[in-house]
Short mmCIF file of C-alpha atoms in Angstrom, two decimals:
data_model
loop_
_atom_site.label_atom_id
_atom_site.label_comp_id
_atom_site.label_asym_id
_atom_site.label_seq_id
_atom_site.Cartn_x
_atom_site.Cartn_y
_atom_site.Cartn_z
CA UNK A 1 -22.37 -9.42 -12.23
CA UNK A 2 -24.41 -6.23 -11.82
CA UNK A 3 -22.96 -3.08 -13.32
CA UNK A 4 -21.03 -1.02 -10.80
CA UNK A 5 -22.55 2.35 -9.96
CA UNK A 6 -20.00 5.09 -9.30
CA UNK A 7 -20.50 8.56 -7.85
CA UNK A 8 -21.89 11.28 -10.09
CA UNK A 9 -22.07 15.08 -9.88
CA UNK A 10 -25.21 15.04 -7.75
CA UNK A 11 -23.51 12.67 -5.27
CA UNK A 12 -20.31 14.69 -5.04
CA UNK A 13 -21.70 18.25 -4.92
CA UNK A 14 -22.89 18.05 -1.27
CA UNK A 15 -19.38 17.21 -0.14
CA UNK A 16 -17.97 20.25 -1.92
CA UNK A 17 -20.53 22.39 -0.09
CA UNK A 18 -19.51 20.76 3.22
CA UNK A 19 -15.91 21.95 2.84
CA UNK A 20 -14.79 25.04 4.78
CA UNK A 21 -16.13 28.05 2.92
CA UNK A 22 -18.94 26.06 1.28
CA UNK A 23 -17.51 25.44 -2.17
CA UNK A 24 -19.44 24.68 -5.36
CA UNK A 25 -18.53 21.68 -7.50
CA UNK A 26 -17.67 22.72 -11.07
CA UNK A 27 -16.44 19.37 -12.35
CA UNK A 28 -15.04 16.01 -11.33
CA UNK A 29 -12.90 13.14 -12.54
CA UNK A 30 -12.93 9.56 -11.32
CA UNK A 31 -9.30 8.52 -10.95
CA UNK A 32 -8.59 4.94 -12.04
CA UNK A 33 -6.19 2.38 -10.65
CA UNK A 34 -7.63 1.83 -7.18
CA UNK A 35 -9.19 -1.50 -6.26
CA UNK A 36 -10.57 -0.93 -2.74
CA UNK A 37 -12.09 2.55 -2.74
CA UNK A 38 -13.28 5.19 -5.17
CA UNK A 39 -11.00 8.16 -5.77
CA UNK A 40 -12.38 11.36 -7.32
CA UNK A 41 -10.77 14.70 -8.12
CA UNK A 42 -13.23 17.52 -7.47
CA UNK A 43 -12.86 20.88 -9.23
CA UNK A 44 -14.17 23.75 -7.09
CA UNK A 45 -15.54 27.18 -7.91
CA UNK A 46 -12.52 29.01 -6.47
CA UNK A 47 -10.21 27.33 -9.00
CA UNK A 48 -8.81 24.83 -6.51
CA UNK A 49 -9.29 21.08 -6.40
CA UNK A 50 -9.45 18.36 -3.77
CA UNK A 51 -9.52 14.56 -3.79
CA UNK A 52 -12.43 12.56 -2.38
CA UNK A 53 -12.20 8.96 -1.17
CA UNK A 54 -15.34 6.81 -1.03
CA UNK A 55 -15.35 3.42 0.67
CA UNK A 56 -18.37 1.81 -0.96
CA UNK A 57 -19.11 -1.73 -2.14
CA UNK A 58 -19.32 -0.54 -5.74
CA UNK A 59 -15.73 0.71 -5.61
CA UNK A 60 -14.25 -2.42 -3.98
CA UNK A 61 -13.03 -5.13 -6.37
CA UNK A 62 -11.82 -7.49 -3.64
CA UNK A 63 -14.17 -10.40 -2.98
CA UNK A 64 -12.82 -11.26 0.49
CA UNK A 65 -13.19 -8.32 2.85
CA UNK A 66 -13.08 -10.19 6.15
CA UNK A 67 -10.99 -8.44 8.79
CA UNK A 68 -8.90 -10.29 11.37
CA UNK A 69 -7.27 -7.80 13.79
CA UNK A 70 -4.50 -10.35 14.44
CA UNK A 71 -3.51 -10.31 10.77
CA UNK A 72 -1.51 -7.20 9.80
CA UNK A 73 -2.00 -8.14 6.14
CA UNK A 74 -5.79 -8.24 6.38
CA UNK A 75 -7.98 -5.71 4.58
CA UNK A 76 -6.05 -2.45 4.49
CA UNK A 77 -8.75 0.03 3.61
CA UNK A 78 -11.11 2.23 5.57
CA UNK A 79 -11.54 5.66 7.09
CA UNK A 80 -10.39 4.65 10.59
CA UNK A 81 -7.18 3.23 9.13
CA UNK A 82 -6.60 6.40 7.10
CA UNK A 83 -6.92 8.67 10.12
CA UNK A 84 -4.71 6.54 12.39
CA UNK A 85 -2.07 6.10 9.70
CA UNK A 86 -1.95 9.83 8.97
CA UNK A 87 -1.34 10.61 12.64
CA UNK A 88 1.40 7.99 13.00
CA UNK A 89 3.19 9.11 9.84
CA UNK A 90 3.21 12.69 11.09
CA UNK A 91 4.70 11.53 14.41
CA UNK A 92 7.45 9.69 12.48
CA UNK A 93 8.29 12.77 10.41
CA UNK A 94 6.60 11.60 7.20
CA UNK A 95 4.00 13.53 5.24
CA UNK A 96 0.63 12.15 4.12
CA UNK A 97 -2.11 14.13 2.31
CA UNK A 98 -3.80 16.59 4.67
CA UNK A 99 -7.30 15.56 5.73
CA UNK A 100 -9.79 18.32 4.96
CA UNK A 101 -13.10 16.60 5.68
CA UNK A 102 -14.24 13.32 7.23
CA UNK A 103 -17.83 12.04 7.06
CA UNK A 104 -18.93 8.77 8.64
CA UNK A 105 -22.60 9.72 8.84
CA UNK A 106 -23.52 8.30 5.41
CA UNK A 107 -26.30 10.89 5.40
CA UNK A 108 -25.12 12.43 2.12
CA UNK A 109 -24.00 9.20 0.44
CA UNK A 110 -24.02 5.53 1.58
CA UNK A 111 -20.27 5.28 2.19
CA UNK A 112 -17.60 6.61 4.52
CA UNK A 113 -16.05 9.68 2.89
CA UNK A 114 -12.79 11.57 3.30
CA UNK A 115 -11.56 14.61 1.40
CA UNK A 116 -7.84 15.31 1.24
CA UNK A 117 -5.58 17.88 -0.36
CA UNK A 118 -5.03 17.46 -4.09
CA UNK A 119 -1.42 16.95 -5.10
CA UNK A 120 -0.93 18.10 -8.68
CA UNK A 121 2.83 17.78 -9.08
CA UNK A 122 2.62 14.26 -10.49
CA UNK A 123 4.16 11.10 -9.12
CA UNK A 124 7.76 10.72 -8.12
CA UNK A 125 7.83 7.75 -10.50
CA UNK A 126 7.02 10.04 -13.44
CA UNK A 127 9.67 12.55 -12.37
CA UNK A 128 12.33 9.83 -12.16
CA UNK A 129 11.46 8.70 -15.68
CA UNK A 130 11.44 12.27 -16.99
CA UNK A 131 14.48 13.76 -15.24
CA UNK A 132 16.46 11.60 -12.83
CA UNK A 133 18.64 14.54 -11.75
CA UNK A 134 15.61 16.65 -10.80
CA UNK A 135 14.29 13.70 -8.79
CA UNK A 136 17.35 13.65 -6.52
CA UNK A 137 15.96 16.09 -3.94
CA UNK A 138 12.52 14.46 -3.52
CA UNK A 139 14.16 11.02 -3.45
CA UNK A 140 16.38 12.15 -0.59
CA UNK A 141 13.33 13.57 1.21
CA UNK A 142 11.48 10.26 0.83
CA UNK A 143 14.55 8.49 2.20
CA UNK A 144 14.49 10.76 5.25
CA UNK A 145 10.85 9.83 5.80
CA UNK A 146 11.66 6.12 5.50
CA UNK A 147 14.55 6.48 7.95
CA UNK A 148 12.24 8.17 10.45
CA UNK A 149 9.62 5.47 10.00
CA UNK A 150 12.20 2.71 10.48
CA UNK A 151 13.35 4.32 13.75
CA UNK A 152 9.77 4.63 15.00
CA UNK A 153 9.24 2.01 17.71
CA UNK A 154 6.12 0.08 18.60
CA UNK A 155 5.85 -2.77 21.12
CA UNK A 156 3.31 -4.77 19.11
CA UNK A 157 2.69 -5.35 15.43
CA UNK A 158 -0.43 -4.73 13.39
CA UNK A 159 -2.31 -1.99 11.58
CA UNK A 160 -1.68 1.23 13.48
CA UNK A 161 -5.27 1.72 14.64
CA UNK A 162 -5.48 -1.83 16.04
CA UNK A 163 -1.96 -1.94 17.47
CA UNK A 164 -2.27 1.35 19.35
CA UNK A 165 -5.68 0.43 20.79
CA UNK A 166 -4.54 -3.06 21.82
CA UNK A 167 -7.01 -4.72 19.43
CA UNK A 168 -4.29 -6.63 17.56
CA UNK A 169 -3.30 -9.48 19.91
CA UNK A 170 -0.38 -11.49 18.55
CA UNK A 171 1.07 -14.88 19.37
CA UNK A 172 3.35 -14.84 16.31
CA UNK A 173 6.39 -12.77 15.45
CA UNK A 174 6.61 -10.91 12.17
CA UNK A 175 8.85 -13.48 10.50
CA UNK A 176 6.41 -16.30 11.43
CA UNK A 177 3.49 -14.33 10.00
CA UNK A 178 5.44 -13.83 6.78
CA UNK A 179 6.32 -17.53 6.57
CA UNK A 180 2.73 -18.60 7.20
CA UNK A 181 1.46 -16.18 4.59
CA UNK A 182 4.14 -17.23 2.10
CA UNK A 183 3.22 -20.90 2.46
CA UNK A 184 -0.48 -20.11 2.07
CA UNK A 185 0.20 -18.03 -1.02
CA UNK A 186 2.37 -20.79 -2.44
CA UNK A 187 -0.44 -23.32 -1.99
CA UNK A 188 -2.81 -20.98 -3.82
CA UNK A 189 -0.59 -20.00 -6.75
CA UNK A 190 0.82 -23.50 -7.26
CA UNK A 191 -2.67 -24.58 -8.32
CA UNK A 192 -2.98 -21.73 -10.82
CA UNK A 193 0.51 -21.16 -12.27
CA UNK A 194 2.03 -24.32 -13.82
CA UNK A 195 5.66 -23.20 -13.35
CA UNK A 196 5.10 -22.63 -9.64
CA UNK A 197 3.19 -25.88 -9.27
CA UNK A 198 6.13 -27.82 -10.66
CA UNK A 199 8.56 -26.00 -8.35
CA UNK A 200 6.35 -26.04 -5.25
CA UNK A 201 8.55 -28.33 -3.13
CA UNK A 202 11.68 -26.28 -3.82
CA UNK A 203 9.93 -22.99 -3.07
CA UNK A 204 8.43 -24.42 0.13
CA UNK A 205 11.89 -25.55 1.26
CA UNK A 206 13.41 -22.16 0.43
CA UNK A 207 10.83 -20.34 2.55
CA UNK A 208 11.47 -22.59 5.53
CA UNK A 209 15.25 -22.40 5.16
CA UNK A 210 15.23 -18.61 5.01
CA UNK A 211 12.89 -18.39 8.00
CA UNK A 212 15.19 -20.61 10.07
CA UNK A 213 18.01 -18.08 9.66
CA UNK A 214 16.05 -15.16 11.16
CA UNK A 215 16.87 -14.24 14.75
CA UNK A 216 14.03 -13.01 17.04
CA UNK A 217 13.36 -9.30 17.58
CA UNK A 218 11.05 -7.63 20.10
CA UNK A 219 10.20 -4.28 18.50
CA UNK A 220 8.53 -3.01 15.34
CA UNK A 221 8.89 -0.04 13.01
CA UNK A 222 6.30 2.01 11.15
CA UNK A 223 5.92 0.91 7.53
CA UNK A 224 3.75 1.90 4.59
CA UNK A 225 3.69 -1.62 3.21
CA UNK A 226 3.64 -0.85 -0.52
CA UNK A 227 5.85 2.19 -0.92
CA UNK A 228 7.07 2.61 -4.45
CA UNK A 229 7.69 5.81 -6.39
CA UNK A 230 4.11 5.52 -7.69
CA UNK A 231 2.88 5.95 -4.11
CA UNK A 232 4.67 9.27 -3.72
CA UNK A 233 3.04 12.42 -5.09
CA UNK A 234 4.65 15.83 -5.37
CA UNK A 235 3.02 19.05 -4.22
CA UNK A 236 3.19 22.32 -6.16
CA UNK A 237 6.67 22.99 -4.76
CA UNK A 238 8.00 19.54 -5.65
CA UNK A 239 7.92 18.20 -2.10
CA UNK A 240 7.02 14.51 -1.72
CA UNK A 241 3.88 13.24 -0.02
CA UNK A 242 3.21 9.56 0.69
CA UNK A 243 -0.23 8.43 -0.53
CA UNK A 244 -2.44 5.34 -0.10
CA UNK A 245 -1.55 5.18 3.56
CA UNK A 246 -4.39 3.05 4.97
CA UNK A 247 -2.18 -0.04 5.10
CA UNK A 248 0.40 1.64 7.35
CA UNK A 249 1.33 -0.73 10.16
CA UNK A 250 3.82 -1.57 12.86
CA UNK A 251 5.98 -4.34 11.44
CA UNK A 252 9.57 -5.10 10.43
CA UNK A 253 11.22 -2.36 8.38
CA UNK A 254 12.66 -5.12 6.19
CA UNK A 255 9.16 -5.92 4.92
CA UNK A 256 8.95 -2.34 3.67
CA UNK A 257 12.37 -2.32 2.09
CA UNK A 258 11.96 -5.70 0.38
CA UNK A 259 9.23 -3.96 -1.63
CA UNK A 260 10.72 -0.47 -1.82
CA UNK A 261 14.07 -1.71 -3.11
CA UNK A 262 12.29 -3.63 -5.85
CA UNK A 263 9.96 -0.77 -6.84
CA UNK A 264 12.55 2.02 -6.78
CA UNK A 265 15.09 -0.08 -8.67
CA UNK A 266 18.19 1.89 -9.60
CA UNK A 267 16.86 4.90 -7.69
CA UNK A 268 16.82 3.07 -4.35
CA UNK A 269 20.41 4.08 -3.51
CA UNK A 270 19.45 7.74 -3.98
CA UNK A 271 17.06 7.47 -1.02
CA UNK A 272 20.03 7.50 1.34
CA UNK A 273 18.72 4.81 3.68
CA UNK A 274 20.92 4.86 6.80
CA UNK A 275 19.14 2.36 9.06
CA UNK A 276 20.48 -1.16 9.49
CA UNK A 277 18.43 -3.83 7.74
CA UNK A 278 18.80 -7.50 8.66
CA UNK A 279 19.98 -9.49 5.59
CA UNK A 280 18.27 -12.68 6.77
CA UNK A 281 14.90 -10.95 7.09
CA UNK A 282 15.41 -9.25 3.74
CA UNK A 283 16.02 -12.59 2.00
CA UNK A 284 12.89 -14.20 3.46
CA UNK A 285 10.75 -11.14 2.89
CA UNK A 286 11.81 -10.66 -0.74
CA UNK A 287 10.70 -14.19 -1.62
CA UNK A 288 7.45 -13.88 0.33
CA UNK A 289 6.80 -10.48 -1.24
CA UNK A 290 7.02 -11.89 -4.74
CA UNK A 291 4.68 -14.76 -3.84
CA UNK A 292 2.16 -12.21 -2.55
CA UNK A 293 2.50 -10.28 -5.81
CA UNK A 294 1.50 -13.38 -7.71
CA UNK A 295 -1.34 -14.39 -5.41
CA UNK A 296 -2.99 -10.97 -5.04
CA UNK A 297 -3.20 -10.07 -8.74
CA UNK A 298 -4.48 -13.58 -9.54
CA UNK A 299 -7.39 -12.96 -7.15
CA UNK A 300 -8.04 -9.58 -8.73
CA UNK A 301 -8.10 -11.26 -12.16
CA UNK A 302 -11.01 -13.39 -10.93
CA UNK A 303 -13.10 -10.21 -10.63
CA UNK A 304 -14.17 -7.63 -13.21
CA UNK A 305 -11.15 -5.39 -12.55
CA UNK A 306 -10.64 -3.50 -15.85
CA UNK A 307 -6.85 -3.30 -16.34
CA UNK A 308 -6.26 -7.01 -16.81
CA UNK A 309 -3.06 -6.77 -18.85
CA UNK A 310 -1.44 -4.77 -16.05
CA UNK A 311 -2.35 -7.39 -13.44
CA UNK A 312 -1.24 -10.25 -15.68
CA UNK A 313 2.10 -8.52 -16.20
CA UNK A 314 2.63 -8.37 -12.42
CA UNK A 315 1.85 -12.09 -12.13
CA UNK A 316 4.29 -13.03 -14.87
CA UNK A 317 7.14 -10.87 -13.60
CA UNK A 318 6.89 -12.10 -10.02
CA UNK A 319 6.49 -15.71 -11.09
CA UNK A 320 9.95 -15.45 -12.62
CA UNK A 321 11.32 -13.74 -9.52
CA UNK A 322 9.94 -16.43 -7.19
CA UNK A 323 11.66 -19.09 -9.28
CA UNK A 324 14.96 -17.19 -9.19
CA UNK A 325 14.92 -16.37 -5.48
CA UNK A 326 14.04 -19.94 -4.49
CA UNK A 327 16.69 -21.51 -6.70
CA UNK A 328 13.99 -23.23 -8.77
CA UNK A 329 14.78 -21.32 -11.96
CA UNK A 330 16.03 -23.90 -14.50
#
């Protein structure tokens, strides 16, 4: 595989000059951890900093980038998605990083580019680990955002940009999409993880049994899709901001909370969630979520993604959870 070429000072400097006031680039840092786009912190000559996103092939570690507008779980990265998600979150009373510059021209660099405010207060996850008491206020604020997003109503499901424009036609309800995806993920991981291969029939039956208990619903909420405390940054005043928002979609709030409850752990109760969540959907979605968190990292491990131990840890943890939730744990 050819060596990946990332952005350098000469690539980034024109975007600093394009900012209001025409700033000079004094330094930069490529932030690690992303798998679909490049993320760079730019230091500017006035002492401030901003964050640049670059959607280029060199920054994308996913091998399958096909987009099906009918699939809300399809590729969740791109400038159009970022802009639409930011608008919808604002309407729901949630805060995303402020967009400072958008460039689709590819005249300065062969990629779509966005520049957003830099949030230097650290992650909410780090604050919880450092001082749980100090994290109480931002946790409550995140909970208020989640409550507003859950009360947001959309008549059709899908990524926000596609759903609002009518480009996400659907003949399946959310719970059917989750079941179909769960079964597909099970087929994939059963061939790669021996424990799941041996338990495939039991897991398959559990998915179908849980799906059968879900009653139909005809409306959808706004969800982030992967909201953990690591996807919440704090500004200089300690106020929370939701990041990595391109995957924001109209879907069941239970899909959000099946993930959020897992990722926030003991801190979940401090969010103060006051919307009603359907227990039947939660049970199905928790199992399907863990299957997706085995399947996705396994695909990433087939690429040259650098932090392999991290991805392998996710696979192992969720393998155990799938076995427990499906009743296949010996």
